[in-house]
Backbone as a printed PyTorch tensor [residue, N CA C, xyz], in Angstrom:
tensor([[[-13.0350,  24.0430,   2.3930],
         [-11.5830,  24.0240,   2.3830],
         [-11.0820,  23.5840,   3.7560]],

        [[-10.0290,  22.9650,   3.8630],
         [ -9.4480,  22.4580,   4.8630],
         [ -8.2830,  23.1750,   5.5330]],

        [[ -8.1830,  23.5060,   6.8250],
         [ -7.3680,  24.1440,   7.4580],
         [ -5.7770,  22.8060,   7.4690]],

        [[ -4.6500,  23.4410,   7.6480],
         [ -3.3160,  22.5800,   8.2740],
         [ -3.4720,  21.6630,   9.2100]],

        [[ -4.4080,  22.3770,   9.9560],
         [ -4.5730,  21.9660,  11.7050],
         [ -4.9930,  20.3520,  11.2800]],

        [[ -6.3160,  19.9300,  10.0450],
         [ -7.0320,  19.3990,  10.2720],
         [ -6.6320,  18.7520,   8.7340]],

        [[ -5.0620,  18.6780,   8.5130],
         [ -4.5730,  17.9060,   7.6090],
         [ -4.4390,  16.2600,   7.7020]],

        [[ -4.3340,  16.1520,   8.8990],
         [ -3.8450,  15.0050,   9.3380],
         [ -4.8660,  14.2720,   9.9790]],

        [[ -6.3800,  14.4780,  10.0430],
         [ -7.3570,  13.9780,  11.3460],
         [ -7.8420,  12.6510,  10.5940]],

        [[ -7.2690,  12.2790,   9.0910],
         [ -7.6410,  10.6950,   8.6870],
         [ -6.7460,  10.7030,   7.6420]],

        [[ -5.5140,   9.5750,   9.0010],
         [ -4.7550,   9.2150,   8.2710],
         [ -3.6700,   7.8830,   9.3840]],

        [[ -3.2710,   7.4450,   8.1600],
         [ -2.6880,   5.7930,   8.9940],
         [ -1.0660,   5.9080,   8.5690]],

        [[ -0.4880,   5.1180,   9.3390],
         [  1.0290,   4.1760,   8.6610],
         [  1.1200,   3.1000,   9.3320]],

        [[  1.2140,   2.2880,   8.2320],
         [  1.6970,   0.7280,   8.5510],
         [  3.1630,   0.4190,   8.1750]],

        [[  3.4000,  -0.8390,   8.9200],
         [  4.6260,  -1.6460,   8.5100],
         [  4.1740,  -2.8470,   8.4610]],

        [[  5.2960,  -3.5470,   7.6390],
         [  5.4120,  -5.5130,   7.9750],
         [  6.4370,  -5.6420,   9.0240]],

        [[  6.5100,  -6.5970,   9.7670],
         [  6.7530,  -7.0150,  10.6810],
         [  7.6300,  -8.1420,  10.1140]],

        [[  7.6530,  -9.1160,   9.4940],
         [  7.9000, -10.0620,   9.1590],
         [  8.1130,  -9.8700,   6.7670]],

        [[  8.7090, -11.0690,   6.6800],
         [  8.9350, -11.2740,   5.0160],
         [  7.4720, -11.5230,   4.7760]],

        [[  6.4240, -10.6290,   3.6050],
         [  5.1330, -11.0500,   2.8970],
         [  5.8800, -12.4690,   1.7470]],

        [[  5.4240, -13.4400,   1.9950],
         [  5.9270, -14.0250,   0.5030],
         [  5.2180, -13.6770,  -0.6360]],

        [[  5.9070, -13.7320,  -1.9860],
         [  5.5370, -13.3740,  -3.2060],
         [  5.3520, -14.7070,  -4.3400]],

        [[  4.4980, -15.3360,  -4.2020],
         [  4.3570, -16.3470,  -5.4710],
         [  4.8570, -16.2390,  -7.0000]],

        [[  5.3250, -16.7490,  -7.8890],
         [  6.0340, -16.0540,  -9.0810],
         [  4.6950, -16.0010,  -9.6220]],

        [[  4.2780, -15.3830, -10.7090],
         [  3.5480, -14.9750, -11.5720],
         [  1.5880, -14.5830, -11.1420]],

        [[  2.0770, -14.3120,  -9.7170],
         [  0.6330, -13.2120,  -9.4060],
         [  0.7890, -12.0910,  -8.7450]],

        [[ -0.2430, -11.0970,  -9.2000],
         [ -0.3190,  -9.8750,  -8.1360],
         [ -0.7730, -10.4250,  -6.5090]],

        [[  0.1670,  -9.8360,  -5.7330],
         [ -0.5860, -10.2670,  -4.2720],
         [ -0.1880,  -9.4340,  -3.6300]],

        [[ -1.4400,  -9.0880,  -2.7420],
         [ -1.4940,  -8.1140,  -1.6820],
         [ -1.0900,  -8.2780,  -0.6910]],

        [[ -0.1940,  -7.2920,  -0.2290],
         [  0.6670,  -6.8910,   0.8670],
         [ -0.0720,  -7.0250,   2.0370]],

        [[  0.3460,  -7.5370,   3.0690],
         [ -0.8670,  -7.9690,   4.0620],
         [  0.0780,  -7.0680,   5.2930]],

        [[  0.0600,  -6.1240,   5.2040],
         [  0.6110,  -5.1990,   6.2270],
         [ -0.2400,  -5.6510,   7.8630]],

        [[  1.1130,  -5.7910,   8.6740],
         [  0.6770,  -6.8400,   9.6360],
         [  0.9660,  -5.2910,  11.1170]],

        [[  1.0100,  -4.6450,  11.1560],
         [  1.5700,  -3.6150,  11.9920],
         [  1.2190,  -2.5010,  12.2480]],

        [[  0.5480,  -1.5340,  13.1890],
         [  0.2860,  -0.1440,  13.1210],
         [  1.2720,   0.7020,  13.7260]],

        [[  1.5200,   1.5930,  12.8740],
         [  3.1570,   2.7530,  13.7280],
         [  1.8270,   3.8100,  13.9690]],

        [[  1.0620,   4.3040,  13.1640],
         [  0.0170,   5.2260,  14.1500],
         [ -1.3010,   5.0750,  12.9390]],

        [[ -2.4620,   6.0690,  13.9830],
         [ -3.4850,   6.3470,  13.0390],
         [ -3.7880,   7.4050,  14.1820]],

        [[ -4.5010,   8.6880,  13.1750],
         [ -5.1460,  10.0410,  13.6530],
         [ -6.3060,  10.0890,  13.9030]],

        [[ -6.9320,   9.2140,  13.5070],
         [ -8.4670,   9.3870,  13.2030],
         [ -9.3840,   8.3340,  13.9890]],

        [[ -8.7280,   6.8110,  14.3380],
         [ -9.6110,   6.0670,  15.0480],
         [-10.5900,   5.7340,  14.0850]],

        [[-10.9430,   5.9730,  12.4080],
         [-12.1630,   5.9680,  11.6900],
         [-11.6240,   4.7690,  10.9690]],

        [[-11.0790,   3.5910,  11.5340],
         [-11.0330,   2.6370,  11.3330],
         [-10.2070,   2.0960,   9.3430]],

        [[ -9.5020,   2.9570,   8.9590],
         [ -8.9740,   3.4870,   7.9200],
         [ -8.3490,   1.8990,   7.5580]],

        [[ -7.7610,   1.0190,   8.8380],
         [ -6.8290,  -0.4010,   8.3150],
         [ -7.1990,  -0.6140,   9.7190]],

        [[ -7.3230,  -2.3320,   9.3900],
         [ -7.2740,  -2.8300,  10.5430],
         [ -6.1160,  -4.3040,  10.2990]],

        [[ -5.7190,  -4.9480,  11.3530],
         [ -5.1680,  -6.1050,  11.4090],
         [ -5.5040,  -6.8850,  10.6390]],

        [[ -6.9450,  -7.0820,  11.2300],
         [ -8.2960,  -8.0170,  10.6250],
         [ -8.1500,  -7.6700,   8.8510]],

        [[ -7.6910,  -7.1950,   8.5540],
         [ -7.9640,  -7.0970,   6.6600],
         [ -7.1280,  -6.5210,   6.1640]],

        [[ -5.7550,  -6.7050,   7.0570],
         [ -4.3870,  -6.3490,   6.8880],
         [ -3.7850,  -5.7880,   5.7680]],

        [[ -4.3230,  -6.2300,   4.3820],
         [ -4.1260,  -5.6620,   3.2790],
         [ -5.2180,  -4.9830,   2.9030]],

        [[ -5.8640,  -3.9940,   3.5080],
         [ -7.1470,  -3.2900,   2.7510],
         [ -7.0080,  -1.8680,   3.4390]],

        [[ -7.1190,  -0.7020,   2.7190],
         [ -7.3750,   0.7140,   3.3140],
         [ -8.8940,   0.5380,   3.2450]],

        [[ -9.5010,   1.3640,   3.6040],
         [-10.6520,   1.9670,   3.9010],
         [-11.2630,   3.1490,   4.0400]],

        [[-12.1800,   3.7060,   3.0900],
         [-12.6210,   5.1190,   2.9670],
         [-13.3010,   5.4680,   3.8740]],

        [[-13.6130,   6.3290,   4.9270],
         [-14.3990,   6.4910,   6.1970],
         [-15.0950,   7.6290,   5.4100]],

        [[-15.2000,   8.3280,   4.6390],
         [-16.1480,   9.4580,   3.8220],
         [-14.9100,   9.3910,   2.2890]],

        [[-16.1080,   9.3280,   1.7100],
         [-16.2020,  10.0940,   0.2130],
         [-15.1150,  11.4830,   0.0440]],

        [[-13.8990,  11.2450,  -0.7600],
         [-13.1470,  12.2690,  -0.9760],
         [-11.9340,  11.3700,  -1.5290]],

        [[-10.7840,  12.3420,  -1.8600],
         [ -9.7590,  11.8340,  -2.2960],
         [ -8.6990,  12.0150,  -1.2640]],

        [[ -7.7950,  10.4830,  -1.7660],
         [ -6.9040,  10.2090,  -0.3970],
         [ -5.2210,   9.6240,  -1.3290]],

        [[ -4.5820,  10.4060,  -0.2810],
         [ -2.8900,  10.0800,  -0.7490],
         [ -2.4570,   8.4600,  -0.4530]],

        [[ -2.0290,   7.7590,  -1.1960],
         [ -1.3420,   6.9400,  -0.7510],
         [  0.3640,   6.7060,  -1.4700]],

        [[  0.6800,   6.5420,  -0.1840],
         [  2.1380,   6.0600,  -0.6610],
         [  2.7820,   4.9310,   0.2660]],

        [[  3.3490,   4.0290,  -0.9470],
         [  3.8460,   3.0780,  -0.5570],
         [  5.2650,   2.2430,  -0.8210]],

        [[  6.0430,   1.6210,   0.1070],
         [  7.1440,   1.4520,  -0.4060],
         [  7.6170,  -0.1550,  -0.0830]],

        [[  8.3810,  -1.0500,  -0.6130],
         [  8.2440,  -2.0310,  -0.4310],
         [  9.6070,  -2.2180,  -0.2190]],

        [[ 10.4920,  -3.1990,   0.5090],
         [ 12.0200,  -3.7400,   0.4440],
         [ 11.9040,  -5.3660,  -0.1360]],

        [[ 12.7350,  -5.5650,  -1.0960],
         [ 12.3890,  -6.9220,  -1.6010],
         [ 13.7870,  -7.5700,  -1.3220]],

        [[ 14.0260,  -8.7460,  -0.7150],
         [ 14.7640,  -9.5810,   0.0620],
         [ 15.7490, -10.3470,  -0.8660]],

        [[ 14.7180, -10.3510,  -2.2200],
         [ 15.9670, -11.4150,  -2.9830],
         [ 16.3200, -10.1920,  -4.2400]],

        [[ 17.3330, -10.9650,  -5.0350],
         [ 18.2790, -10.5550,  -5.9710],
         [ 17.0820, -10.8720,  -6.9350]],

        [[ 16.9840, -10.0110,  -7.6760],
         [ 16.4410, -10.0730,  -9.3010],
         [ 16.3830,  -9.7360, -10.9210]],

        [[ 17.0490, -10.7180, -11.6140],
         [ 17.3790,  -9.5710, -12.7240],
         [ 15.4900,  -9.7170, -13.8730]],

        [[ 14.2700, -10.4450, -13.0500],
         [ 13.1700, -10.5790, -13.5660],
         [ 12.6680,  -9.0490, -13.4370]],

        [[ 10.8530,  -9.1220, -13.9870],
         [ 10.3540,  -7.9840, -13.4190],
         [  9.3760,  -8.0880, -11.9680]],

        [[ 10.0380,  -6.9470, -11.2950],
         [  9.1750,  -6.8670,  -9.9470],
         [  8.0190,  -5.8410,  -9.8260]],

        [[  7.4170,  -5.9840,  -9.8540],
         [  6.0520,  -4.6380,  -9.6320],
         [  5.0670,  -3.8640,  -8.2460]],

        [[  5.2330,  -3.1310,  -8.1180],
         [  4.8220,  -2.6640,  -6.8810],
         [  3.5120,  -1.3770,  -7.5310]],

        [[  2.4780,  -1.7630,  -7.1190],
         [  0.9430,  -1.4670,  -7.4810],
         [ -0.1840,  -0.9450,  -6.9000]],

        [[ -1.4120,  -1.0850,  -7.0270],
         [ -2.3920,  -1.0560,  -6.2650],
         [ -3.7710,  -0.9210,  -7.2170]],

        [[ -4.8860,  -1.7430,  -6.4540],
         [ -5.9010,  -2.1340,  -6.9170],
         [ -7.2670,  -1.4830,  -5.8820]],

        [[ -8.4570,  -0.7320,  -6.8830],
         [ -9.1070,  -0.2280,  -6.0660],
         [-10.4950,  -1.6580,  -6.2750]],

        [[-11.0830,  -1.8510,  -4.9420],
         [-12.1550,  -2.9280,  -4.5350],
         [-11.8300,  -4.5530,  -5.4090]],

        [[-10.6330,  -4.6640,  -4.9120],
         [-10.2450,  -6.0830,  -4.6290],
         [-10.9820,  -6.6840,  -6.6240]],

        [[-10.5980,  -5.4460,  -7.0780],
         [-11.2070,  -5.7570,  -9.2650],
         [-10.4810,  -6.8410,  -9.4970]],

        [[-10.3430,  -7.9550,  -9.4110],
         [ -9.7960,  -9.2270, -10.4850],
         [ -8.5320,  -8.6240, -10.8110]],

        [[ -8.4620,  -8.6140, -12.5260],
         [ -6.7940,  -8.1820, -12.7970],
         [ -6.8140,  -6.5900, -13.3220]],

        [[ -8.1650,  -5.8100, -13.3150],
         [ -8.1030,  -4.6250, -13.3960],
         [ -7.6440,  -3.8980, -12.1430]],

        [[ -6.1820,  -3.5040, -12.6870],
         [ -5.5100,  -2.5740, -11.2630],
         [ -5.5450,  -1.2660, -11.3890]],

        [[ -6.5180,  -0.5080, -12.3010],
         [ -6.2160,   0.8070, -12.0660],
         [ -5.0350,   1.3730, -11.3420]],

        [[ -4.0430,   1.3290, -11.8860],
         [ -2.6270,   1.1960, -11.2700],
         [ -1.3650,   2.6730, -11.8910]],

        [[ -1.3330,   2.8800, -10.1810],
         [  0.1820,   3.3320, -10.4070],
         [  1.3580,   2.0890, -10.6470]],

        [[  1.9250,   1.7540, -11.2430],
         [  2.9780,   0.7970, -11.4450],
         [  4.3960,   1.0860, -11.3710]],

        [[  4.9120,   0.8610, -10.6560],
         [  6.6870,   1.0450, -10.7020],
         [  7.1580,  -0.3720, -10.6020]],

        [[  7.8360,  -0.2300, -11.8880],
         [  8.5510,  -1.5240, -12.5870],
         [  9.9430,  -1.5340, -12.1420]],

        [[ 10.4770,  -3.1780, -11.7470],
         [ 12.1140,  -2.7260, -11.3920],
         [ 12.2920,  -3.8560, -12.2820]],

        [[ 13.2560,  -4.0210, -13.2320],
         [ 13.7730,  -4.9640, -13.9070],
         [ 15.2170,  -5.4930, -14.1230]],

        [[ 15.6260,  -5.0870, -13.0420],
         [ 16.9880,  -5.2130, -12.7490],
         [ 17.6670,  -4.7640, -10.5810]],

        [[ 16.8820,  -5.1670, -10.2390],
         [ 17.3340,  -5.3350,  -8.8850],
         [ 17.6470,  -5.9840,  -7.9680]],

        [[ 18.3210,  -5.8830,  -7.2180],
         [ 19.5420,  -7.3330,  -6.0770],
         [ 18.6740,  -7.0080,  -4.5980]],

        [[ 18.8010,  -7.7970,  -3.9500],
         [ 18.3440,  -7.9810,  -2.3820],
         [ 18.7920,  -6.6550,  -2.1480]],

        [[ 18.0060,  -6.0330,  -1.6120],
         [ 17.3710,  -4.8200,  -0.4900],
         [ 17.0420,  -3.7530,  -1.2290]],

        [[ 16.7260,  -3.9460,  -2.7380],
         [ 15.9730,  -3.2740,  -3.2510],
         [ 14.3970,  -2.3720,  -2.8020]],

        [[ 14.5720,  -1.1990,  -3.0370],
         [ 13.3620,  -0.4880,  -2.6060],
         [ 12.2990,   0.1270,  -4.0160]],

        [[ 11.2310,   0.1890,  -3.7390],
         [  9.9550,   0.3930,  -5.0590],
         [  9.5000,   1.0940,  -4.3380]],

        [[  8.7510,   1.9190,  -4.7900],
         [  8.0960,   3.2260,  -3.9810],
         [  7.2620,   3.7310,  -5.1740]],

        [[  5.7340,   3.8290,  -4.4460],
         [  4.8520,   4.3310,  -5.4390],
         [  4.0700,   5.1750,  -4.7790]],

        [[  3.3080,   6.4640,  -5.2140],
         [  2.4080,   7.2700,  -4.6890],
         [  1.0190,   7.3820,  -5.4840]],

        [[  0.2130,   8.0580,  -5.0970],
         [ -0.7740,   8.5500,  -6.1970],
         [ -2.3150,   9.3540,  -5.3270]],

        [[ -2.7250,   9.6000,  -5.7660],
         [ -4.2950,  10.4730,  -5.2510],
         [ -5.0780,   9.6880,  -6.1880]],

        [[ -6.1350,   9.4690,  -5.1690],
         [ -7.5430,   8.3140,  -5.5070],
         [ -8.3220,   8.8980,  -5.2280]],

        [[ -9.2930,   9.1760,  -6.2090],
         [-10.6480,   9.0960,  -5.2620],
         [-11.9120,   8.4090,  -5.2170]],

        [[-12.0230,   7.8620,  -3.8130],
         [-13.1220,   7.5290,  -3.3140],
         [-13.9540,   7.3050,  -2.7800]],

        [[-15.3740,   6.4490,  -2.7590],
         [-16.3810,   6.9070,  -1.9380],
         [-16.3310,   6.2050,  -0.3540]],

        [[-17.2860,   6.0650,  -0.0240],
         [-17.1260,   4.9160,   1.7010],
         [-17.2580,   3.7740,   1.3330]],

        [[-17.5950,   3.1520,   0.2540],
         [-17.9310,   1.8560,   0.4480],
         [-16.5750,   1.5100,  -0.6540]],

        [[-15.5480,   2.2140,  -0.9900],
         [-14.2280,   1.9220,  -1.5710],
         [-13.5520,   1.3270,  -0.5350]],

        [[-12.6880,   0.2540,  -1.0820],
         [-11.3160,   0.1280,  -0.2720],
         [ -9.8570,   0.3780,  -1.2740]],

        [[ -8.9850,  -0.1410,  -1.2830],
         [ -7.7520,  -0.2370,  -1.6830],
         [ -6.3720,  -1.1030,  -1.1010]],

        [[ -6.3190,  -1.8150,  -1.6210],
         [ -4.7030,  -2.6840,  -1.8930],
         [ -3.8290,  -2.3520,  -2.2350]],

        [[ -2.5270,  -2.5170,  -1.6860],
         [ -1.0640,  -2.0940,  -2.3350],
         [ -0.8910,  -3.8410,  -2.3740]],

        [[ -0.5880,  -3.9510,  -3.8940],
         [ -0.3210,  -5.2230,  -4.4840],
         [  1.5540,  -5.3550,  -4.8930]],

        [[  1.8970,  -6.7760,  -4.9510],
         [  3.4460,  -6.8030,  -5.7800],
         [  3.1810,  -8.0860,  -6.3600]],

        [[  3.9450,  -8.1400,  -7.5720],
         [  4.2650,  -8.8250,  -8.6290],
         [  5.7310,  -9.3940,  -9.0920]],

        [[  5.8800, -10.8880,  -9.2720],
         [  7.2610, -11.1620,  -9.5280],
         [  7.1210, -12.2350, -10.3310]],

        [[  8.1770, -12.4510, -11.2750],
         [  8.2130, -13.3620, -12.3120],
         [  9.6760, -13.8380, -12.5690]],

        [[ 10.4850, -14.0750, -11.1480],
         [ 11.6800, -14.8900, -11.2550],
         [ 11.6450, -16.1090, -11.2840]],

        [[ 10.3730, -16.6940, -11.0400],
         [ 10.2220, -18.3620, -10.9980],
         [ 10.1160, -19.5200, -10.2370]],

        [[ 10.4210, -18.3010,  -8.9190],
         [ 10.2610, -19.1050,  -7.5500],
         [  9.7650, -17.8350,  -6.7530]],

        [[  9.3250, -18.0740,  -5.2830],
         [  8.6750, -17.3750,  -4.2090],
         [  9.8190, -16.2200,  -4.0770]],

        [[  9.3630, -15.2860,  -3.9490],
         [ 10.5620, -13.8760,  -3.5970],
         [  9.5910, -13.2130,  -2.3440]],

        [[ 10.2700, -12.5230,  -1.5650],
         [  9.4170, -11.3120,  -0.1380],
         [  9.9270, -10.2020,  -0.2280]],

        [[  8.7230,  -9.5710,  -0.0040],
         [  9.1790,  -8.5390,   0.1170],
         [  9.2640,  -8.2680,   2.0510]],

        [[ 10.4840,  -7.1370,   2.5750],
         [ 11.0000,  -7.3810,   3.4620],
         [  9.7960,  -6.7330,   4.9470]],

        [[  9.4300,  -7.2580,   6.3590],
         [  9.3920,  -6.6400,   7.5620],
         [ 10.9010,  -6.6510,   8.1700]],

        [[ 10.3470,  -6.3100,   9.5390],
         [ 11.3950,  -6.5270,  10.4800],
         [ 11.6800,  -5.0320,  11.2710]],

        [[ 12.3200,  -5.1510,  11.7490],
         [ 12.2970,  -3.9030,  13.0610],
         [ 12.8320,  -2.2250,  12.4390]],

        [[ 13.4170,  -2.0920,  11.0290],
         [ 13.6590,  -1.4080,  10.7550],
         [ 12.2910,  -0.1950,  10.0010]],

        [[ 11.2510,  -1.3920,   9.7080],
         [ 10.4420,  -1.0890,   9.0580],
         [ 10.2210,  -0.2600,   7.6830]],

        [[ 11.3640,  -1.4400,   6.5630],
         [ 11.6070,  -0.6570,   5.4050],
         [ 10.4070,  -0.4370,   4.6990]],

        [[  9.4320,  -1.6370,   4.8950],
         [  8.5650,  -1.6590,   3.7300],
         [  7.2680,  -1.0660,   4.6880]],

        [[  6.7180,  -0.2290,   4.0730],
         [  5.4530,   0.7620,   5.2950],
         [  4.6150,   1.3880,   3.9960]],

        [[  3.6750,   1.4890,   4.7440],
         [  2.5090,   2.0270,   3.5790],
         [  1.8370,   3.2570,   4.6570]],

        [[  1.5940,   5.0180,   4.1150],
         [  0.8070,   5.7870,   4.7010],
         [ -0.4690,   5.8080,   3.2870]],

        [[ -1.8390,   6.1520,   4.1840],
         [ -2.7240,   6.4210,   3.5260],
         [ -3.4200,   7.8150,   4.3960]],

        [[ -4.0080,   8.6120,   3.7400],
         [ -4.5780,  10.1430,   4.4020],
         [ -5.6460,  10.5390,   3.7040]],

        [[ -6.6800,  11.2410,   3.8710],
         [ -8.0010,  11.6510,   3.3030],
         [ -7.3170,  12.9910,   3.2990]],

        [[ -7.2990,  13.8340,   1.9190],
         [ -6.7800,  15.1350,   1.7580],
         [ -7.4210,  16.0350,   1.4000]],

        [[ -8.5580,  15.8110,   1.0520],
         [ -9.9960,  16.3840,   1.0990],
         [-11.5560,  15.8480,   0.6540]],

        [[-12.3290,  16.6850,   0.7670],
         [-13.5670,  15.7170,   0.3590],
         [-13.9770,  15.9820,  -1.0880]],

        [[-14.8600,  14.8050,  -1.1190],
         [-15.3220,  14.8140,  -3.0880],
         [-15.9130,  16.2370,  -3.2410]],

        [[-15.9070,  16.9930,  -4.5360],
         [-16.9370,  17.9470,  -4.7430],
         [-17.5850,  17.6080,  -6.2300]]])
C-alpha cells in the first residue's frame, strides 16, 4: 500500500506550446511539445517522443487529458487514447463533441494498466473536411497529466 507522501513520486504534466494540426479523417497523436513538471526523473515523457507516456514499472496509472480546439465545428471531434501505438484498435476512453465553435474544450480521464514495456498516446480525431488544431500557447489550455497510482497485483 502506498502512503500520501509517496502519491506523487511518478508523475508528469505537459502542455503544447504551439497549434498540433489535425488532418480530417485520422486519429493523430498529440505531440505534446512542453514540460510544466515531472516528480520522478523515471523518464515517464520525453520531448524526443513527444506524444508517448511511458511505464517506468508495471502498475496502473491515471491519465487525464484535455485538449482546446481552435476552429468552429458543427462535425465530430474526438479526443482519445491508444495503448502501444495498436493501428486503429484504441482501447479508448472517447469523448465525442458534435457540435462545438473555436475554444472548445474535451477532457478525458481513465486508469490503465500497465506493464514497462507499455506506452500510451492521447490521440484526436476530426471530420470537418479540412485541417483543424487543437490549441498551445502560453495559457496552456490543452495539457496532459499522467501518474503511477499504484503497482500491479
Amino acid at each position: 500500500q502506498r502512503s500520501s507522501k509517496n502519491l506523487w513520486d511518478r508523475a508528469v504534466q505537459v502542455y503544447l506550446t504551439s497549434n498540433n494540426g489535425v488532418p480530417d479523417g485520422d486519429f493523430t497523436a498529440v505531440r505534446w511539445t512542453a514540460l510544466e513538471w515531472e516528480t520522478s526523473g523515471q523518464d515517464l515523457w520525453s520531448v524526443g517522443d513527444g506524444s508517448e507516456f511511458h511505464a517506468p514499472v508495471s502498475g496502473f496509472y491515471d491519465l487525464t487529458a484535455t485538449v482546446e480546439w481552435q476552429n468552429a465545428s458543427g462535425d465530430v471531434r474526438i479526443l482519445a487514447y491508444r495503448l502501444n501505438d495498436n493501428g486503429d484498435n484504441y482501447n479508448i476512453t472517447m469523448v465525442e463533441d458534435t457540435n462545438g465553435g473555436a475554444g472548445a474544450y474535451q477532457t478525458l480521464t481513465d486508469v490503465i494498466q500497465m506493464t514497462t514495456v507499455d506506452f500510451i498516446e492521447v490521440v484526436v480525431f476530426q471530420n470537418v473536411g479540412d485541417c483543424m488544431y487543437v490549441g498551445g500557447g502560453n495559457n496552456h489550455h490543452s495539457r496532459c497529466n499522467f501518474r503511477l497510482l499504484g503497482g500491479a497485483t
